[in-house]
PDB file of C-alpha atoms and ligand atoms in Angstrom:
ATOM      1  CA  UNK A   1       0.000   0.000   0.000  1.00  0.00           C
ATOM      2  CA  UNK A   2       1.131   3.647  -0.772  1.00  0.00           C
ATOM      3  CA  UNK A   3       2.691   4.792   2.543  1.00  0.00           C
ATOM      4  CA  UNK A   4       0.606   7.705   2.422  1.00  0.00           C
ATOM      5  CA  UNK A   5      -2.865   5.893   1.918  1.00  0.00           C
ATOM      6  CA  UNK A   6      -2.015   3.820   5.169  1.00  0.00           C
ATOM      7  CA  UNK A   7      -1.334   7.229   7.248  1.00  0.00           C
ATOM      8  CA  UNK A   8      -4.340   8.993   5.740  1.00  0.00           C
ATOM      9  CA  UNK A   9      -6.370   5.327   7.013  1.00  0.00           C
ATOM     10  CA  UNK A  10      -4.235   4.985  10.115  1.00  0.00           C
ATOM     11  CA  UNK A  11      -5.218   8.915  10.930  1.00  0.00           C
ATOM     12  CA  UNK A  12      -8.834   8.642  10.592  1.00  0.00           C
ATOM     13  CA  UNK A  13      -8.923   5.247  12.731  1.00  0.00           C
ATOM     14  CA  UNK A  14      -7.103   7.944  15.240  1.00  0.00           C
ATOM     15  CA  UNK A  15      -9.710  10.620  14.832  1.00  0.00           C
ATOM     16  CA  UNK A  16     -12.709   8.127  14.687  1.00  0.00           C
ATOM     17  CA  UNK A  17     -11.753   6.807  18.233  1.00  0.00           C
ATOM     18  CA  UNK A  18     -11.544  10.644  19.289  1.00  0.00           C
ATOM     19  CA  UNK A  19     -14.907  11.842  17.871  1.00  0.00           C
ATOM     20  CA  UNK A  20     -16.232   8.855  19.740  1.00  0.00           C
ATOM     21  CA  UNK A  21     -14.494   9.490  23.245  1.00  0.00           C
ATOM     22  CA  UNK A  22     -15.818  13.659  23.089  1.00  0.00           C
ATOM     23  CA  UNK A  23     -19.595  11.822  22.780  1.00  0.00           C
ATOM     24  CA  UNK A  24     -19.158  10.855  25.941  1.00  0.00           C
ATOM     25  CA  UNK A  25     -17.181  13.809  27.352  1.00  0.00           C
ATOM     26  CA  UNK A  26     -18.737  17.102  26.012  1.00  0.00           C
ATOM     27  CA  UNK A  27     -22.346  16.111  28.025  1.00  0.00           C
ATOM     28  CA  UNK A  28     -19.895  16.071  31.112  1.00  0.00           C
ATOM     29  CA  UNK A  29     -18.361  19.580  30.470  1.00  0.00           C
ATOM     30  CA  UNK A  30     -21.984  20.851  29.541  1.00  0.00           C
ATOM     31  CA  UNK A  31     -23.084  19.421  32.746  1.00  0.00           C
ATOM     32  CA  UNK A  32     -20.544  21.298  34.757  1.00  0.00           C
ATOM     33  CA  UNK A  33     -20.672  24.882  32.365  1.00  0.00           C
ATOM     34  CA  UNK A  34     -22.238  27.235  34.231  1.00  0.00           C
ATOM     35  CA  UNK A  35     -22.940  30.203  31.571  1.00  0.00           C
ATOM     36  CA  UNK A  36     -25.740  28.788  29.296  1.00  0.00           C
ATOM     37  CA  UNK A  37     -23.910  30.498  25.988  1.00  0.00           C
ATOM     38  CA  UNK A  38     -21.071  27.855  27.021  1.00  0.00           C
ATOM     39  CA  UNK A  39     -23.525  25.021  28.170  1.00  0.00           C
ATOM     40  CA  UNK A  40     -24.929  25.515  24.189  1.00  0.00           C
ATOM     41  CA  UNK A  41     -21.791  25.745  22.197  1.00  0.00           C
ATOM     42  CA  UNK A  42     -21.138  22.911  24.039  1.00  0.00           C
ATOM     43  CA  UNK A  43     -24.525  20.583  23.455  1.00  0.00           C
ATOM     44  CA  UNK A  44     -24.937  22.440  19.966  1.00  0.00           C
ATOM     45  CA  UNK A  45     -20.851  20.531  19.320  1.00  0.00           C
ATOM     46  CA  UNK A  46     -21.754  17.216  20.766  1.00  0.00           C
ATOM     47  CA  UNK A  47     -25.197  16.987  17.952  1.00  0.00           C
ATOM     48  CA  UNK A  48     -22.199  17.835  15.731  1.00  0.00           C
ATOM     49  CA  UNK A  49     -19.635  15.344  16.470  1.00  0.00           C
ATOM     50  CA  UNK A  50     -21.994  12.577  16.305  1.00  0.00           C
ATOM     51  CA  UNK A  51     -22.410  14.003  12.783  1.00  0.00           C
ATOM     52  CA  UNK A  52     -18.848  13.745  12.272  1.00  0.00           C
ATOM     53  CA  UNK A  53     -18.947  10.068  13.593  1.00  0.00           C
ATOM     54  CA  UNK A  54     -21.254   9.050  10.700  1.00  0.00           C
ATOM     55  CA  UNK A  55     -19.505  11.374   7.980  1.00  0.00           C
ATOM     56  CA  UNK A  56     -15.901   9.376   8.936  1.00  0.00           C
ATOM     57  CA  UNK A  57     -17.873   6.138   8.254  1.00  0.00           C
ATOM     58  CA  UNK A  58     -18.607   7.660   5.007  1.00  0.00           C
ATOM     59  CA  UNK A  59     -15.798   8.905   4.090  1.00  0.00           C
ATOM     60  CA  UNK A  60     -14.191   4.774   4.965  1.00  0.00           C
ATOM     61  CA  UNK A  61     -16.670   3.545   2.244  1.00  0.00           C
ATOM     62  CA  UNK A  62     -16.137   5.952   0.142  1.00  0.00           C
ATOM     63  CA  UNK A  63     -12.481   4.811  -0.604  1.00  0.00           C
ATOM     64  CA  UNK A  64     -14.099   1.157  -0.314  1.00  0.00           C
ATOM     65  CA  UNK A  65     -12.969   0.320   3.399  1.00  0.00           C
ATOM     66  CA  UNK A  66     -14.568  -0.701   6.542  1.00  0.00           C
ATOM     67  CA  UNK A  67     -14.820   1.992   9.249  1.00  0.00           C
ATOM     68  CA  UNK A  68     -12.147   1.591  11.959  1.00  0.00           C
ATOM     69  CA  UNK A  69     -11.053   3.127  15.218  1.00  0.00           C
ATOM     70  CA  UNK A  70      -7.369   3.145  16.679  1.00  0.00           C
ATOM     71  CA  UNK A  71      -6.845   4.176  20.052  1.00  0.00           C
ATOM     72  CA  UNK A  72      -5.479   8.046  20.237  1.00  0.00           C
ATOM     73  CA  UNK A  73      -3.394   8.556  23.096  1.00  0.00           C
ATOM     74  CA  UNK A  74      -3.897  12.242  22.460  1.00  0.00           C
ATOM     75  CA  UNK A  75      -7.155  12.337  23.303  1.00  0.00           C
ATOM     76  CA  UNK A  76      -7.065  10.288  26.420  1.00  0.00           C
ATOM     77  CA  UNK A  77      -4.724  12.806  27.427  1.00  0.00           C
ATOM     78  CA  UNK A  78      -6.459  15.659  26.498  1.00  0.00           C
ATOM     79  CA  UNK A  79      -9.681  14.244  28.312  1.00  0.00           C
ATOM     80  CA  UNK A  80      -7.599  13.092  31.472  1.00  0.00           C
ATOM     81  CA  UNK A  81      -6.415  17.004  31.581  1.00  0.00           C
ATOM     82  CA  UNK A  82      -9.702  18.375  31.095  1.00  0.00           C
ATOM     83  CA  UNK A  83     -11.259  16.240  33.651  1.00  0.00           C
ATOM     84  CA  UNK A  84      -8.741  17.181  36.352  1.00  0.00           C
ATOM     85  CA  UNK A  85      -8.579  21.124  36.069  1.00  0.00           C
ATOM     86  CA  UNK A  86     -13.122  20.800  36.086  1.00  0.00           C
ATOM     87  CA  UNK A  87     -12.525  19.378  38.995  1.00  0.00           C
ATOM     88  CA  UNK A  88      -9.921  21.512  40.309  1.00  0.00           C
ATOM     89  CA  UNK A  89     -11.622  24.832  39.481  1.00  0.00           C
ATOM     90  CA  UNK A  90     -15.514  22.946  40.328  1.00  0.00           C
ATOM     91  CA  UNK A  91     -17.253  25.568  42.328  1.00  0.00           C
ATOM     92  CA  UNK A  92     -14.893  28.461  41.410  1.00  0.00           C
ATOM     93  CA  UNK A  93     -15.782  31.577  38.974  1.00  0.00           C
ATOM     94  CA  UNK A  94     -13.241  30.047  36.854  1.00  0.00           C
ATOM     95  CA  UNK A  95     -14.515  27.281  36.146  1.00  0.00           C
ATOM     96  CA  UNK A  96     -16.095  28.425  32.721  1.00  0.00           C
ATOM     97  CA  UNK A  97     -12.605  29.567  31.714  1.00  0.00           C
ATOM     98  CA  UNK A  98     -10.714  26.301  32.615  1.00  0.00           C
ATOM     99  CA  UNK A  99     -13.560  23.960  30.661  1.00  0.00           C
ATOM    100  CA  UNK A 100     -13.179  26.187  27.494  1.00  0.00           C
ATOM    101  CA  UNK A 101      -9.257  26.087  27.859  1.00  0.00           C
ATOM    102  CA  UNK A 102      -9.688  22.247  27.753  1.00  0.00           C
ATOM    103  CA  UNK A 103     -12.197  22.518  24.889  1.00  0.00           C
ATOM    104  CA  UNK A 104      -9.945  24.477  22.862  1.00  0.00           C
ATOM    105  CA  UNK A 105      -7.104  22.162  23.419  1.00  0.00           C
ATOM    106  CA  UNK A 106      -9.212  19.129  22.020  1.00  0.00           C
ATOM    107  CA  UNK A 107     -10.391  21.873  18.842  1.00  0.00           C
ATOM    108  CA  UNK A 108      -6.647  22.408  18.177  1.00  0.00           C
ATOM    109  CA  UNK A 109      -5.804  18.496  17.953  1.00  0.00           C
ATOM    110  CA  UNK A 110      -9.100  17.867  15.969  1.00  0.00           C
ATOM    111  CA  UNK A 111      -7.754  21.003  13.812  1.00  0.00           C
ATOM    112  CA  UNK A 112      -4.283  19.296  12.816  1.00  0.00           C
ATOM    113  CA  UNK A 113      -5.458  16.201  12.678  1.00  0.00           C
ATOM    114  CA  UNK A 114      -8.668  17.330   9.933  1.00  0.00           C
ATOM    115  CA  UNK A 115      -6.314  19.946   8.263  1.00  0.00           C
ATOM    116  CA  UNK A 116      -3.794  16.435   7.539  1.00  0.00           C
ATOM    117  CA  UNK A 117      -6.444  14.297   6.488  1.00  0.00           C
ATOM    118  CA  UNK A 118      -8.052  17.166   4.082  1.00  0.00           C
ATOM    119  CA  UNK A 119      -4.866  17.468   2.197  1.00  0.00           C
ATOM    120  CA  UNK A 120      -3.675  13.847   1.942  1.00  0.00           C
ATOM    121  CA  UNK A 121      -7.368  13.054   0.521  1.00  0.00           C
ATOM    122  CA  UNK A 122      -6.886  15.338  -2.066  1.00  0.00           C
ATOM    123  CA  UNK A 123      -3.082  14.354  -2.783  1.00  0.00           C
ATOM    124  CA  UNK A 124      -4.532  10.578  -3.118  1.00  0.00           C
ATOM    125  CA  UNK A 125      -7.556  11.760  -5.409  1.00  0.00           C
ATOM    126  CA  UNK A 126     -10.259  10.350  -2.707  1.00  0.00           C
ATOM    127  CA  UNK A 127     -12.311  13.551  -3.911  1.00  0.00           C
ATOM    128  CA  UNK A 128     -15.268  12.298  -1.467  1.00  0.00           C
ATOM    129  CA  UNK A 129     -13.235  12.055   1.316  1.00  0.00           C
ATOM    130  CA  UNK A 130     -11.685  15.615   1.165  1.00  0.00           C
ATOM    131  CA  UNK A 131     -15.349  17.011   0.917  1.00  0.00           C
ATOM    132  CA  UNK A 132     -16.660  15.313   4.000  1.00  0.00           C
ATOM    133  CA  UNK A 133     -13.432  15.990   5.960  1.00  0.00           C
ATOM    134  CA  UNK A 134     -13.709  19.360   4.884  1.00  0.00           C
ATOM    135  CA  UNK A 135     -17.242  20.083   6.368  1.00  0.00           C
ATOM    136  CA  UNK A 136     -15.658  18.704   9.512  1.00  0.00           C
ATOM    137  CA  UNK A 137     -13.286  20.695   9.710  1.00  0.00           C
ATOM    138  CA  UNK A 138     -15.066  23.693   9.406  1.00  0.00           C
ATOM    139  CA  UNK A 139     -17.238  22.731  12.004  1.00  0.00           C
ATOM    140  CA  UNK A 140     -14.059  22.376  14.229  1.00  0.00           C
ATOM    141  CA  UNK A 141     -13.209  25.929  13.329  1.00  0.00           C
ATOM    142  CA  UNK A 142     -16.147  27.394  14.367  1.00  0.00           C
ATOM    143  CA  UNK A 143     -16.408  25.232  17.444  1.00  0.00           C
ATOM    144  CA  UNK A 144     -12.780  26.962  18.490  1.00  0.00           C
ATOM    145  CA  UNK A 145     -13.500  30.387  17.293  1.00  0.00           C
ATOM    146  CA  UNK A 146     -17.338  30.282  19.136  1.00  0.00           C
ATOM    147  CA  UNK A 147     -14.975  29.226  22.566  1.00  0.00           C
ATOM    148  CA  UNK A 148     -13.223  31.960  22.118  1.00  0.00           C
ATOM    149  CA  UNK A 149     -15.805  34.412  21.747  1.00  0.00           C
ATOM    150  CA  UNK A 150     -17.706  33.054  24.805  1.00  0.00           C
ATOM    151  CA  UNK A 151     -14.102  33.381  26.837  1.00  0.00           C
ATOM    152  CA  UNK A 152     -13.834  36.799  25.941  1.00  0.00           C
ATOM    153  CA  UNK A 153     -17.142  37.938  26.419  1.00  0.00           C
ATOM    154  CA  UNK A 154     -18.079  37.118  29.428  1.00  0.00           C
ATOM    155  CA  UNK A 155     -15.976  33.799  31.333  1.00  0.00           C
ATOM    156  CA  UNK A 156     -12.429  35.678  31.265  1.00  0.00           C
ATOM    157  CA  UNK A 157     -13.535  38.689  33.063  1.00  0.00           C
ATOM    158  CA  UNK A 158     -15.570  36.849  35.543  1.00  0.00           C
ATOM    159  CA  UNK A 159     -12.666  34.677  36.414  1.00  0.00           C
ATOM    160  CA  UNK A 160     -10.698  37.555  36.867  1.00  0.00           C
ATOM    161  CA  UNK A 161     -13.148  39.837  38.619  1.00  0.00           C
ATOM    162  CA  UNK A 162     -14.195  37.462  41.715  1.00  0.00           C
TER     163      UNK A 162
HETATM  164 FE1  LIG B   1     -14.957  16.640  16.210  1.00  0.00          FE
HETATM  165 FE1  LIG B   2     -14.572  19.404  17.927  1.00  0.00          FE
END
C-alpha cells in the first residue's frame, strides 16, 4: 500500500476513536458549564460530532474500506487534563474559563489532525473524502472560534473579577 494511503487510514482510525471518546465527554463539560452560551456551544458541538462520527464512516466507504477506530493517546490525554482542572476549578468563577481552555485544546488536535487528512485526501484523489473531511473541519473551526468568543465575552472577566 502507498505509505501515504495507510497514514491517511491509520489517521482517521485515530480521529474516529476521538470523535467517539468527546460523545461521551462534552455532556460532562456541559453538565458542569455554568454560563448557558457555554452550556450551548457545548450541546450544539456534541449533535455535531456525532455528525462527524457518521460522515468518517462515510468517508471509509467511500475509498471502499470498513470503518475503523485506533486508540489516540492524544485524546485520552487531552480528556484526562480536562477532567482534572473541572474538577480543580468545580465551584470556582473560573470554572467556565478552565472547561473552554480544555475545549480548545481538544479543537486544536481535531484542527491538525482534519487539516492532515483534508490534504492527503486530495493528494490521493479520494475527492469524497476531502469534501466530508472538509465540512468537519469547518465545524471544528467554528467550534474553536465560538470558545473563544464566549471566553472573551463574558468567562475571562468573571474569572478575573471574583
Ligand atoms: Fe470533532
Ligand atoms: Fe470538535
Amino acid at each position: 500500500m502507498n505509505p501515504l494511503q495507510k497514514l491517511f487510514e491509520d489517521q482517521l482510525a485515530d480521529i474516529h476513536y476521538a470523535e467517539k471518546q468527546l460523545v461521551k465527554a462534552l455532556p460532562k463539560m456541559a453538565k458542569a458549564a455554568q454560563h448557558a452560551s457555554l452550556k450551548k456551544a457545548l450541546t450544539d458541538h456534541l449533535a455535531e460530532t456525532k455528525e462527524q462520527i457518521v460522515r468518517i464512516g462515510e468517508a471509509f466507504e467511500s475509498i471502499g474500506k470498513k470503518p475503523k477506530t485506533k486508540t489516540c493517546e492524544a485524546i485520552l490525554g487531552l480528556l484526562k487534563e480536562g477532567g482534572e482542572i473541572m474538577e480543580e476549578y468545580a465551584g470556582t468563577p473560573a470554572i467556565d474559563a478552565a472547561i473552554i481552555c480544555a475545549g480548545q485544546k481538544v479543537e486544536h488536535y481535531e484542527i491538525a489532525t482534519y487539516g492532515c487528512l483534508v490534504t492527503w485526501a486530495k493528494l490521493l484523489g479520494h475527492k469524497q473524502a476531502a469534501s466530508l473531511l472538509s465540512k468537519t473541519l469547518n465545524e471544528e473551526e467554528v467550534a474553536d472560534k465560538g470558545l473563544s468568543t464566549i471566553a472573551e465575552s463574558a468567562c475571562n472577566a468573571e474569572a478575573e473579577a471574583a
